[in-house]
Short mmCIF file of the C-alpha atoms (twelve columns), coordinates in Angstrom:
data_MODEL
# 
_entry.id   MODEL 
# 
loop_
_atom_site.group_PDB 
_atom_site.id 
_atom_site.type_symbol 
_atom_site.label_atom_id 
_atom_site.label_alt_id 
_atom_site.label_comp_id 
_atom_site.label_asym_id 
_atom_site.label_seq_id 
_atom_site.Cartn_x 
_atom_site.Cartn_y 
_atom_site.Cartn_z 
_atom_site.pdbx_PDB_model_num 
ATOM 1   C CA . UNK A 1   120.928 169.504 56.939 1 
ATOM 2   C CA . UNK A 2   122.151 172.635 55.152 1 
ATOM 3   C CA . UNK A 3   124.528 172.936 52.219 1 
ATOM 4   C CA . UNK A 4   125.761 176.132 50.612 1 
ATOM 5   C CA . UNK A 5   125.776 177.498 47.093 1 
ATOM 6   C CA . UNK A 6   128.859 179.172 45.687 1 
ATOM 7   C CA . UNK A 7   129.109 182.932 46.155 1 
ATOM 8   C CA . UNK A 8   131.607 185.664 45.363 1 
ATOM 9   C CA . UNK A 9   133.534 187.887 47.762 1 
ATOM 10  C CA . UNK A 10  135.039 191.089 46.368 1 
ATOM 11  C CA . UNK A 11  137.950 192.473 48.375 1 
ATOM 12  C CA . UNK A 12  141.332 194.164 47.874 1 
ATOM 13  C CA . UNK A 13  144.393 194.565 50.065 1 
ATOM 14  C CA . UNK A 14  144.397 198.256 49.127 1 
ATOM 15  C CA . UNK A 15  141.358 198.787 51.356 1 
ATOM 16  C CA . UNK A 16  143.771 198.592 54.297 1 
ATOM 17  C CA . UNK A 17  145.614 201.687 53.039 1 
ATOM 18  C CA . UNK A 18  142.873 203.983 54.359 1 
ATOM 19  C CA . UNK A 19  144.668 203.996 57.703 1 
ATOM 20  C CA . UNK A 20  144.556 207.143 59.796 1 
ATOM 21  C CA . UNK A 21  147.017 205.605 62.247 1 
ATOM 22  C CA . UNK A 22  145.492 207.039 65.414 1 
ATOM 23  C CA . UNK A 23  144.781 203.657 66.952 1 
ATOM 24  C CA . UNK A 24  141.570 205.033 68.442 1 
ATOM 25  C CA . UNK A 25  139.274 205.503 65.455 1 
ATOM 26  C CA . UNK A 26  136.751 202.635 65.261 1 
ATOM 27  C CA . UNK A 27  136.813 202.460 61.442 1 
ATOM 28  C CA . UNK A 28  140.171 200.722 61.139 1 
ATOM 29  C CA . UNK A 29  141.800 198.252 58.726 1 
ATOM 30  C CA . UNK A 30  141.411 195.593 61.418 1 
ATOM 31  C CA . UNK A 31  137.717 195.395 60.531 1 
ATOM 32  C CA . UNK A 32  138.437 193.683 57.228 1 
ATOM 33  C CA . UNK A 33  141.330 191.713 58.664 1 
ATOM 34  C CA . UNK A 34  139.174 189.872 61.184 1 
ATOM 35  C CA . UNK A 35  136.533 189.104 58.548 1 
ATOM 36  C CA . UNK A 36  139.139 187.684 56.165 1 
ATOM 37  C CA . UNK A 37  140.612 185.511 58.901 1 
ATOM 38  C CA . UNK A 38  137.207 184.274 59.960 1 
ATOM 39  C CA . UNK A 39  136.171 183.314 56.441 1 
ATOM 40  C CA . UNK A 40  139.473 181.496 55.795 1 
ATOM 41  C CA . UNK A 41  138.698 179.164 58.681 1 
ATOM 42  C CA . UNK A 42  134.975 178.951 58.000 1 
ATOM 43  C CA . UNK A 43  132.862 176.069 56.713 1 
ATOM 44  C CA . UNK A 44  132.054 178.480 53.878 1 
ATOM 45  C CA . UNK A 45  135.623 178.713 52.561 1 
ATOM 46  C CA . UNK A 46  135.215 176.112 49.820 1 
ATOM 47  C CA . UNK A 47  132.150 177.919 48.446 1 
ATOM 48  C CA . UNK A 48  133.810 181.324 48.091 1 
ATOM 49  C CA . UNK A 49  135.168 182.726 44.833 1 
ATOM 50  C CA . UNK A 50  137.523 185.611 45.595 1 
ATOM 51  C CA . UNK A 51  137.621 188.570 43.191 1 
ATOM 52  C CA . UNK A 52  139.788 191.672 43.465 1 
ATOM 53  C CA . UNK A 53  137.999 195.005 43.229 1 
ATOM 54  C CA . UNK A 54  139.003 197.295 40.368 1 
ATOM 55  C CA . UNK A 55  138.346 201.022 40.103 1 
ATOM 56  C CA . UNK A 56  135.674 201.999 37.591 1 
ATOM 57  C CA . UNK A 57  135.319 205.127 35.488 1 
ATOM 58  C CA . UNK A 58  134.938 208.312 37.523 1 
ATOM 59  C CA . UNK A 59  131.812 209.291 35.565 1 
ATOM 60  C CA . UNK A 60  129.871 206.464 37.249 1 
ATOM 61  C CA . UNK A 61  130.160 208.256 40.580 1 
ATOM 62  C CA . UNK A 62  128.602 211.428 39.175 1 
ATOM 63  C CA . UNK A 63  125.162 209.825 39.394 1 
ATOM 64  C CA . UNK A 64  125.584 210.058 43.178 1 
ATOM 65  C CA . UNK A 65  128.198 212.740 43.960 1 
ATOM 66  C CA . UNK A 66  128.978 216.180 42.575 1 
ATOM 67  C CA . UNK A 67  132.219 216.368 40.625 1 
ATOM 68  C CA . UNK A 68  133.239 219.370 42.735 1 
ATOM 69  C CA . UNK A 69  132.966 217.231 45.874 1 
ATOM 70  C CA . UNK A 70  135.098 214.468 44.347 1 
ATOM 71  C CA . UNK A 71  137.806 216.989 43.519 1 
ATOM 72  C CA . UNK A 72  137.546 218.545 46.983 1 
ATOM 73  C CA . UNK A 73  137.899 215.135 48.630 1 
ATOM 74  C CA . UNK A 74  140.833 214.210 46.404 1 
ATOM 75  C CA . UNK A 75  142.594 217.502 47.122 1 
ATOM 76  C CA . UNK A 76  142.033 217.139 50.868 1 
ATOM 77  C CA . UNK A 77  143.660 213.700 50.868 1 
ATOM 78  C CA . UNK A 78  146.586 214.589 48.619 1 
ATOM 79  C CA . UNK A 79  147.223 217.819 50.533 1 
ATOM 80  C CA . UNK A 80  147.716 215.955 53.788 1 
ATOM 81  C CA . UNK A 81  144.511 217.067 55.494 1 
ATOM 82  C CA . UNK A 82  143.629 214.973 58.528 1 
ATOM 83  C CA . UNK A 83  139.872 215.016 57.927 1 
ATOM 84  C CA . UNK A 84  137.137 216.314 55.623 1 
ATOM 85  C CA . UNK A 85  133.883 218.051 56.607 1 
ATOM 86  C CA . UNK A 86  134.054 216.789 60.218 1 
ATOM 87  C CA . UNK A 87  136.726 215.500 62.574 1 
ATOM 88  C CA . UNK A 88  135.011 212.078 62.577 1 
ATOM 89  C CA . UNK A 89  135.887 211.720 58.883 1 
ATOM 90  C CA . UNK A 90  139.615 211.225 59.286 1 
ATOM 91  C CA . UNK A 91  141.674 210.697 56.142 1 
ATOM 92  C CA . UNK A 92  145.204 209.994 54.977 1 
ATOM 93  C CA . UNK A 93  147.034 210.426 51.680 1 
ATOM 94  C CA . UNK A 94  145.547 207.211 50.213 1 
ATOM 95  C CA . UNK A 95  141.962 207.749 51.377 1 
ATOM 96  C CA . UNK A 96  140.540 209.132 48.135 1 
ATOM 97  C CA . UNK A 97  141.896 206.298 45.994 1 
ATOM 98  C CA . UNK A 98  140.746 203.713 48.531 1 
ATOM 99  C CA . UNK A 99  137.244 205.215 48.695 1 
ATOM 100 C CA . UNK A 100 137.016 205.167 44.895 1 
ATOM 101 C CA . UNK A 101 138.073 201.512 44.858 1 
ATOM 102 C CA . UNK A 102 135.614 200.703 47.642 1 
ATOM 103 C CA . UNK A 103 132.713 202.357 45.830 1 
ATOM 104 C CA . UNK A 104 133.722 200.518 42.644 1 
ATOM 105 C CA . UNK A 105 133.285 197.101 44.252 1 
ATOM 106 C CA . UNK A 106 129.493 197.187 44.018 1 
ATOM 107 C CA . UNK A 107 129.764 198.120 40.335 1 
ATOM 108 C CA . UNK A 108 132.184 195.227 39.823 1 
ATOM 109 C CA . UNK A 109 129.677 192.941 41.543 1 
ATOM 110 C CA . UNK A 110 126.800 194.037 39.325 1 
ATOM 111 C CA . UNK A 111 128.828 193.503 36.158 1 
ATOM 112 C CA . UNK A 112 129.673 189.985 37.352 1 
ATOM 113 C CA . UNK A 113 126.001 189.257 37.978 1 
ATOM 114 C CA . UNK A 114 124.740 190.742 34.730 1 
ATOM 115 C CA . UNK A 115 127.341 188.773 32.737 1 
ATOM 116 C CA . UNK A 116 126.220 185.551 34.485 1 
ATOM 117 C CA . UNK A 117 129.573 185.090 36.215 1 
ATOM 118 C CA . UNK A 118 127.973 185.386 39.662 1 
ATOM 119 C CA . UNK A 119 124.589 185.803 41.330 1 
ATOM 120 C CA . UNK A 120 125.317 186.330 45.010 1 
ATOM 121 C CA . UNK A 121 128.126 188.790 45.786 1 
ATOM 122 C CA . UNK A 122 129.403 190.184 49.085 1 
ATOM 123 C CA . UNK A 123 131.677 193.252 48.966 1 
ATOM 124 C CA . UNK A 124 134.145 193.193 51.866 1 
ATOM 125 C CA . UNK A 125 135.028 196.866 51.667 1 
ATOM 126 C CA . UNK A 126 135.883 199.953 53.647 1 
ATOM 127 C CA . UNK A 127 135.436 202.818 54.272 1 
ATOM 128 C CA . UNK A 128 131.654 202.465 54.632 1 
ATOM 129 C CA . UNK A 129 129.322 204.699 52.656 1 
ATOM 130 C CA . UNK A 130 125.646 205.025 53.555 1 
ATOM 131 C CA . UNK A 131 125.994 208.360 55.401 1 
ATOM 132 C CA . UNK A 132 127.851 210.102 52.552 1 
ATOM 133 C CA . UNK A 133 125.792 212.862 50.947 1 
ATOM 134 C CA . UNK A 134 126.012 214.201 47.417 1 
ATOM 135 C CA . UNK A 135 128.364 217.002 48.438 1 
ATOM 136 C CA . UNK A 136 129.708 215.963 51.829 1 
ATOM 137 C CA . UNK A 137 131.343 213.237 53.887 1 
ATOM 138 C CA . UNK A 138 129.605 212.165 57.083 1 
ATOM 139 C CA . UNK A 139 129.879 209.451 59.721 1 
ATOM 140 C CA . UNK A 140 133.149 207.828 58.521 1 
ATOM 141 C CA . UNK A 141 131.631 207.711 55.005 1 
ATOM 142 C CA . UNK A 142 133.094 209.479 51.955 1 
ATOM 143 C CA . UNK A 143 131.454 207.898 48.896 1 
ATOM 144 C CA . UNK A 144 128.052 206.256 49.076 1 
ATOM 145 C CA . UNK A 145 128.967 202.707 48.076 1 
ATOM 146 C CA . UNK A 146 125.468 201.195 48.225 1 
ATOM 147 C CA . UNK A 147 123.857 204.107 46.393 1 
ATOM 148 C CA . UNK A 148 126.527 204.016 43.671 1 
ATOM 149 C CA . UNK A 149 125.675 200.324 43.160 1 
ATOM 150 C CA . UNK A 150 121.917 200.913 43.108 1 
ATOM 151 C CA . UNK A 151 122.175 203.781 40.621 1 
ATOM 152 C CA . UNK A 152 124.512 201.787 38.390 1 
ATOM 153 C CA . UNK A 153 122.148 198.791 38.335 1 
ATOM 154 C CA . UNK A 154 119.278 201.097 37.515 1 
ATOM 155 C CA . UNK A 155 121.006 203.144 34.816 1 
ATOM 156 C CA . UNK A 156 123.249 200.580 33.140 1 
ATOM 157 C CA . UNK A 157 120.921 197.572 33.278 1 
ATOM 158 C CA . UNK A 158 117.479 199.203 33.698 1 
ATOM 159 C CA . UNK A 159 116.639 197.291 36.871 1 
ATOM 160 C CA . UNK A 160 114.144 198.213 39.573 1 
ATOM 161 C CA . UNK A 161 116.312 198.106 42.682 1 
ATOM 162 C CA . UNK A 162 115.341 197.383 46.268 1 
ATOM 163 C CA . UNK A 163 117.895 198.679 48.776 1 
ATOM 164 C CA . UNK A 164 117.652 197.286 52.293 1 
ATOM 165 C CA . UNK A 165 119.825 198.759 55.024 1 
ATOM 166 C CA . UNK A 166 119.996 197.160 58.472 1 
ATOM 167 C CA . UNK A 167 122.988 199.045 59.796 1 
ATOM 168 C CA . UNK A 168 122.288 200.352 63.313 1 
ATOM 169 C CA . UNK A 169 122.202 203.901 61.931 1 
ATOM 170 C CA . UNK A 170 119.922 205.390 59.315 1 
ATOM 171 C CA . UNK A 171 121.424 205.704 55.831 1 
ATOM 172 C CA . UNK A 172 120.683 209.386 55.357 1 
ATOM 173 C CA . UNK A 173 122.809 209.566 52.213 1 
ATOM 174 C CA . UNK A 174 120.965 206.734 50.504 1 
ATOM 175 C CA . UNK A 175 117.583 208.187 51.414 1 
ATOM 176 C CA . UNK A 176 118.376 211.707 50.212 1 
ATOM 177 C CA . UNK A 177 119.720 210.265 46.968 1 
ATOM 178 C CA . UNK A 178 116.602 208.262 46.054 1 
ATOM 179 C CA . UNK A 179 113.676 209.815 47.916 1 
ATOM 180 C CA . UNK A 180 112.142 211.281 44.738 1 
ATOM 181 C CA . UNK A 181 112.809 208.215 42.540 1 
ATOM 182 C CA . UNK A 182 109.916 205.763 42.067 1 
ATOM 183 C CA . UNK A 183 112.187 203.025 40.666 1 
ATOM 184 C CA . UNK A 184 114.482 202.572 43.679 1 
ATOM 185 C CA . UNK A 185 112.911 201.492 46.967 1 
ATOM 186 C CA . UNK A 186 114.869 202.166 50.163 1 
ATOM 187 C CA . UNK A 187 114.095 200.492 53.481 1 
ATOM 188 C CA . UNK A 188 116.101 201.116 56.617 1 
ATOM 189 C CA . UNK A 189 115.842 199.303 59.961 1 
ATOM 190 C CA . UNK A 190 117.786 201.332 62.522 1 
ATOM 191 C CA . UNK A 191 117.918 202.704 66.033 1 
ATOM 192 C CA . UNK A 192 115.399 205.504 66.509 1 
ATOM 193 C CA . UNK A 193 116.828 208.866 65.372 1 
ATOM 194 C CA . UNK A 194 115.856 210.486 68.695 1 
ATOM 195 C CA . UNK A 195 118.670 208.466 70.252 1 
ATOM 196 C CA . UNK A 196 121.015 207.806 67.365 1 
ATOM 197 C CA . UNK A 197 123.258 209.419 64.753 1 
ATOM 198 C CA . UNK A 198 122.554 210.980 62.257 1 
ATOM 199 C CA . UNK A 199 119.109 212.040 63.514 1 
ATOM 200 C CA . UNK A 200 117.218 211.088 60.360 1 
ATOM 201 C CA . UNK A 201 115.020 208.131 59.479 1 
ATOM 202 C CA . UNK A 202 111.718 208.839 61.170 1 
ATOM 203 C CA . UNK A 203 108.817 206.634 60.102 1 
ATOM 204 C CA . UNK A 204 107.098 209.707 58.646 1 
ATOM 205 C CA . UNK A 205 109.868 210.070 56.043 1 
ATOM 206 C CA . UNK A 206 108.324 208.160 53.125 1 
ATOM 207 C CA . UNK A 207 109.730 209.863 50.032 1 
ATOM 208 C CA . UNK A 208 108.783 212.973 48.076 1 
ATOM 209 C CA . UNK A 209 107.137 213.750 44.744 1 
ATOM 210 C CA . UNK A 210 107.111 210.770 42.398 1 
ATOM 211 C CA . UNK A 211 109.069 208.813 44.982 1 
ATOM 212 C CA . UNK A 212 106.484 209.139 47.721 1 
ATOM 213 C CA . UNK A 213 105.901 205.678 49.150 1 
ATOM 214 C CA . UNK A 214 109.280 204.245 48.126 1 
ATOM 215 C CA . UNK A 215 111.005 205.051 51.427 1 
ATOM 216 C CA . UNK A 216 110.286 202.787 54.396 1 
ATOM 217 C CA . UNK A 217 111.941 203.731 57.676 1 
ATOM 218 C CA . UNK A 218 111.601 201.337 60.597 1 
ATOM 219 C CA . UNK A 219 113.110 203.012 63.674 1 
ATOM 220 C CA . UNK A 220 113.552 200.745 66.689 1 
ATOM 221 C CA . UNK A 221 113.959 201.748 70.335 1 
ATOM 222 C CA . UNK A 222 117.215 201.312 72.267 1 
ATOM 223 C CA . UNK A 223 117.432 197.733 73.477 1 
ATOM 224 C CA . UNK A 224 115.636 196.380 70.411 1 
ATOM 225 C CA . UNK A 225 116.013 192.624 70.024 1 
ATOM 226 C CA . UNK A 226 116.145 190.045 67.252 1 
ATOM 227 C CA . UNK A 227 112.421 189.456 67.552 1 
ATOM 228 C CA . UNK A 228 111.625 193.090 66.754 1 
ATOM 229 C CA . UNK A 229 113.675 192.945 63.569 1 
ATOM 230 C CA . UNK A 230 112.077 189.683 62.431 1 
ATOM 231 C CA . UNK A 231 108.636 191.152 63.079 1 
ATOM 232 C CA . UNK A 232 109.540 194.199 60.988 1 
ATOM 233 C CA . UNK A 233 110.747 191.986 58.143 1 
ATOM 234 C CA . UNK A 234 107.534 189.963 58.127 1 
ATOM 235 C CA . UNK A 235 105.010 192.728 58.725 1 
ATOM 236 C CA . UNK A 236 106.563 195.676 56.875 1 
ATOM 237 C CA . UNK A 237 109.414 194.731 54.556 1 
ATOM 238 C CA . UNK A 238 107.793 191.643 52.990 1 
ATOM 239 C CA . UNK A 239 104.647 193.557 51.904 1 
ATOM 240 C CA . UNK A 240 106.806 196.359 50.486 1 
ATOM 241 C CA . UNK A 241 108.765 193.865 48.411 1 
ATOM 242 C CA . UNK A 242 105.591 192.232 47.147 1 
ATOM 243 C CA . UNK A 243 104.187 195.575 46.053 1 
ATOM 244 C CA . UNK A 244 107.397 196.983 44.532 1 
ATOM 245 C CA . UNK A 245 108.441 193.787 42.691 1 
ATOM 246 C CA . UNK A 246 112.183 194.497 42.458 1 
ATOM 247 C CA . UNK A 247 114.506 193.052 39.849 1 
ATOM 248 C CA . UNK A 248 117.662 193.404 41.944 1 
ATOM 249 C CA . UNK A 249 118.542 193.800 45.633 1 
ATOM 250 C CA . UNK A 250 121.343 195.840 47.192 1 
ATOM 251 C CA . UNK A 251 121.993 195.214 50.885 1 
ATOM 252 C CA . UNK A 252 123.695 197.899 52.958 1 
ATOM 253 C CA . UNK A 253 125.001 195.326 55.414 1 
ATOM 254 C CA . UNK A 254 125.888 196.919 58.735 1 
ATOM 255 C CA . UNK A 255 126.687 194.861 61.812 1 
ATOM 256 C CA . UNK A 256 126.883 197.560 64.502 1 
ATOM 257 C CA . UNK A 257 123.493 196.635 65.946 1 
ATOM 258 C CA . UNK A 258 125.178 193.670 67.648 1 
ATOM 259 C CA . UNK A 259 124.755 193.612 71.414 1 
ATOM 260 C CA . UNK A 260 128.551 193.771 71.893 1 
ATOM 261 C CA . UNK A 261 128.992 196.814 69.635 1 
ATOM 262 C CA . UNK A 262 128.965 200.101 71.531 1 
ATOM 263 C CA . UNK A 263 128.102 202.150 68.429 1 
ATOM 264 C CA . UNK A 264 124.416 201.672 69.219 1 
ATOM 265 C CA . UNK A 265 122.104 200.578 72.018 1 
ATOM 266 C CA . UNK A 266 120.532 197.839 69.901 1 
ATOM 267 C CA . UNK A 267 120.792 194.294 71.256 1 
ATOM 268 C CA . UNK A 268 120.990 191.986 68.252 1 
ATOM 269 C CA . UNK A 269 122.558 188.552 68.524 1 
ATOM 270 C CA . UNK A 270 124.919 186.975 66.020 1 
ATOM 271 C CA . UNK A 271 122.121 184.600 65.081 1 
ATOM 272 C CA . UNK A 272 119.973 187.493 63.851 1 
ATOM 273 C CA . UNK A 273 122.463 188.087 61.052 1 
ATOM 274 C CA . UNK A 274 122.157 184.442 60.008 1 
ATOM 275 C CA . UNK A 275 118.384 184.941 59.859 1 
ATOM 276 C CA . UNK A 276 118.823 188.163 57.873 1 
ATOM 277 C CA . UNK A 277 120.921 186.179 55.407 1 
ATOM 278 C CA . UNK A 278 118.139 183.634 55.001 1 
ATOM 279 C CA . UNK A 279 115.563 186.369 54.372 1 
ATOM 280 C CA . UNK A 280 117.786 188.043 51.770 1 
ATOM 281 C CA . UNK A 281 118.460 184.657 50.169 1 
ATOM 282 C CA . UNK A 282 114.761 183.797 49.895 1 
ATOM 283 C CA . UNK A 283 113.743 187.237 48.640 1 
ATOM 284 C CA . UNK A 284 116.508 187.362 46.045 1 
ATOM 285 C CA . UNK A 285 115.393 183.984 44.679 1 
ATOM 286 C CA . UNK A 286 111.706 184.892 44.837 1 
ATOM 287 C CA . UNK A 287 111.867 188.281 43.152 1 
ATOM 288 C CA . UNK A 288 115.204 188.771 41.423 1 
ATOM 289 C CA . UNK A 289 116.408 185.493 39.997 1 
ATOM 290 C CA . UNK A 290 118.983 185.393 42.798 1 
ATOM 291 C CA . UNK A 291 120.510 188.791 41.908 1 
ATOM 292 C CA . UNK A 292 121.761 190.326 45.152 1 
ATOM 293 C CA . UNK A 293 124.785 192.407 46.142 1 
ATOM 294 C CA . UNK A 294 125.660 192.911 49.815 1 
ATOM 295 C CA . UNK A 295 127.978 195.781 50.721 1 
ATOM 296 C CA . UNK A 296 129.662 196.093 54.126 1 
ATOM 297 C CA . UNK A 297 128.688 199.180 56.098 1 
ATOM 298 C CA . UNK A 298 129.223 199.462 59.879 1 
ATOM 299 C CA . UNK A 299 130.329 197.022 62.560 1 
ATOM 300 C CA . UNK A 300 133.082 197.951 64.991 1 
ATOM 301 C CA . UNK A 301 133.371 195.281 67.673 1 
ATOM 302 C CA . UNK A 302 135.893 193.147 65.851 1 
ATOM 303 C CA . UNK A 303 134.970 189.697 67.128 1 
ATOM 304 C CA . UNK A 304 131.235 190.336 66.806 1 
ATOM 305 C CA . UNK A 305 131.735 191.774 63.316 1 
ATOM 306 C CA . UNK A 306 133.636 188.731 62.050 1 
ATOM 307 C CA . UNK A 307 131.166 186.263 63.550 1 
ATOM 308 C CA . UNK A 308 128.171 188.222 62.266 1 
ATOM 309 C CA . UNK A 309 129.485 188.478 58.707 1 
ATOM 310 C CA . UNK A 310 130.133 184.738 58.653 1 
ATOM 311 C CA . UNK A 311 126.635 184.061 60.004 1 
ATOM 312 C CA . UNK A 312 125.071 186.397 57.429 1 
ATOM 313 C CA . UNK A 313 126.923 184.806 54.517 1 
ATOM 314 C CA . UNK A 314 125.963 181.330 55.739 1 
ATOM 315 C CA . UNK A 315 122.296 182.317 55.684 1 
ATOM 316 C CA . UNK A 316 122.659 184.135 52.368 1 
ATOM 317 C CA . UNK A 317 124.207 181.147 50.613 1 
ATOM 318 C CA . UNK A 318 122.306 178.360 52.359 1 
ATOM 319 C CA . UNK A 319 120.591 175.564 50.481 1 
ATOM 320 C CA . UNK A 320 118.144 173.732 52.710 1 
ATOM 321 C CA . UNK A 321 118.477 170.098 51.634 1 
ATOM 322 C CA . UNK A 322 115.373 169.124 53.630 1 
ATOM 323 C CA . UNK A 323 113.163 170.924 51.097 1 
# 
């Protein structure tokens, strides 16, 4: 028999305002809509504390992005540009403000945790962030939400942060932002870059300078299954955690590896995300006093996304009453 501990979901209706209106772009407001609906009818609903995201001081983002890029992004949105840096990165008038609010959610989550008002927090946000570079948007991503959170936890609260990213695609922006930092460990489990956007994340990429050894890339072949991910968690991620001894965990939680999602050729089941939740739950308790923030990244098949998020949160908040 399994019960659940209380957890916090950070969201905001303003996230829907990043709406390019084409009807064909996969990164649409419907992504959050189906998750909200699913959680309202879920067995988890009575364990959820809802918190509205609030935009934090602009200076916090300068640990991750150049000020010139922030101004360029803001100007592009307010000037009515249809995209920035690439036609994939479509924008509207509200996109800059929404991206700032989205990237603030992880900071909000960390402040809740560090003030003992929460321990487990899931940020139901968009647009996603892990491809965003210091000076450029990439892959539907404008501000690097997970990296902003990791840097804030490190700088504001002096925590050693473990970032785990199991989006189908490699988080190039996270890696480039921390690859020389010995106090943030980044692990990414993703489809092999030979076959997948953005073409980074080879196993040989392990960090540089003082950060050498704090990058762990686990590229998987097309058709990779649940079993391959679980093996990677046990044989590669668990030893890295034991050696690094983190004080906080940030999860870049992507769900586009699902077998129904055509954004990758990975073949994960919904149940894998429940298992991922259990692993994150156990590791957060074991190493970090329960301190963990999960931040939504990819996931574009709407029904699979909603079911997978629910499964992940069930595993993340589970209390096994048989123990």
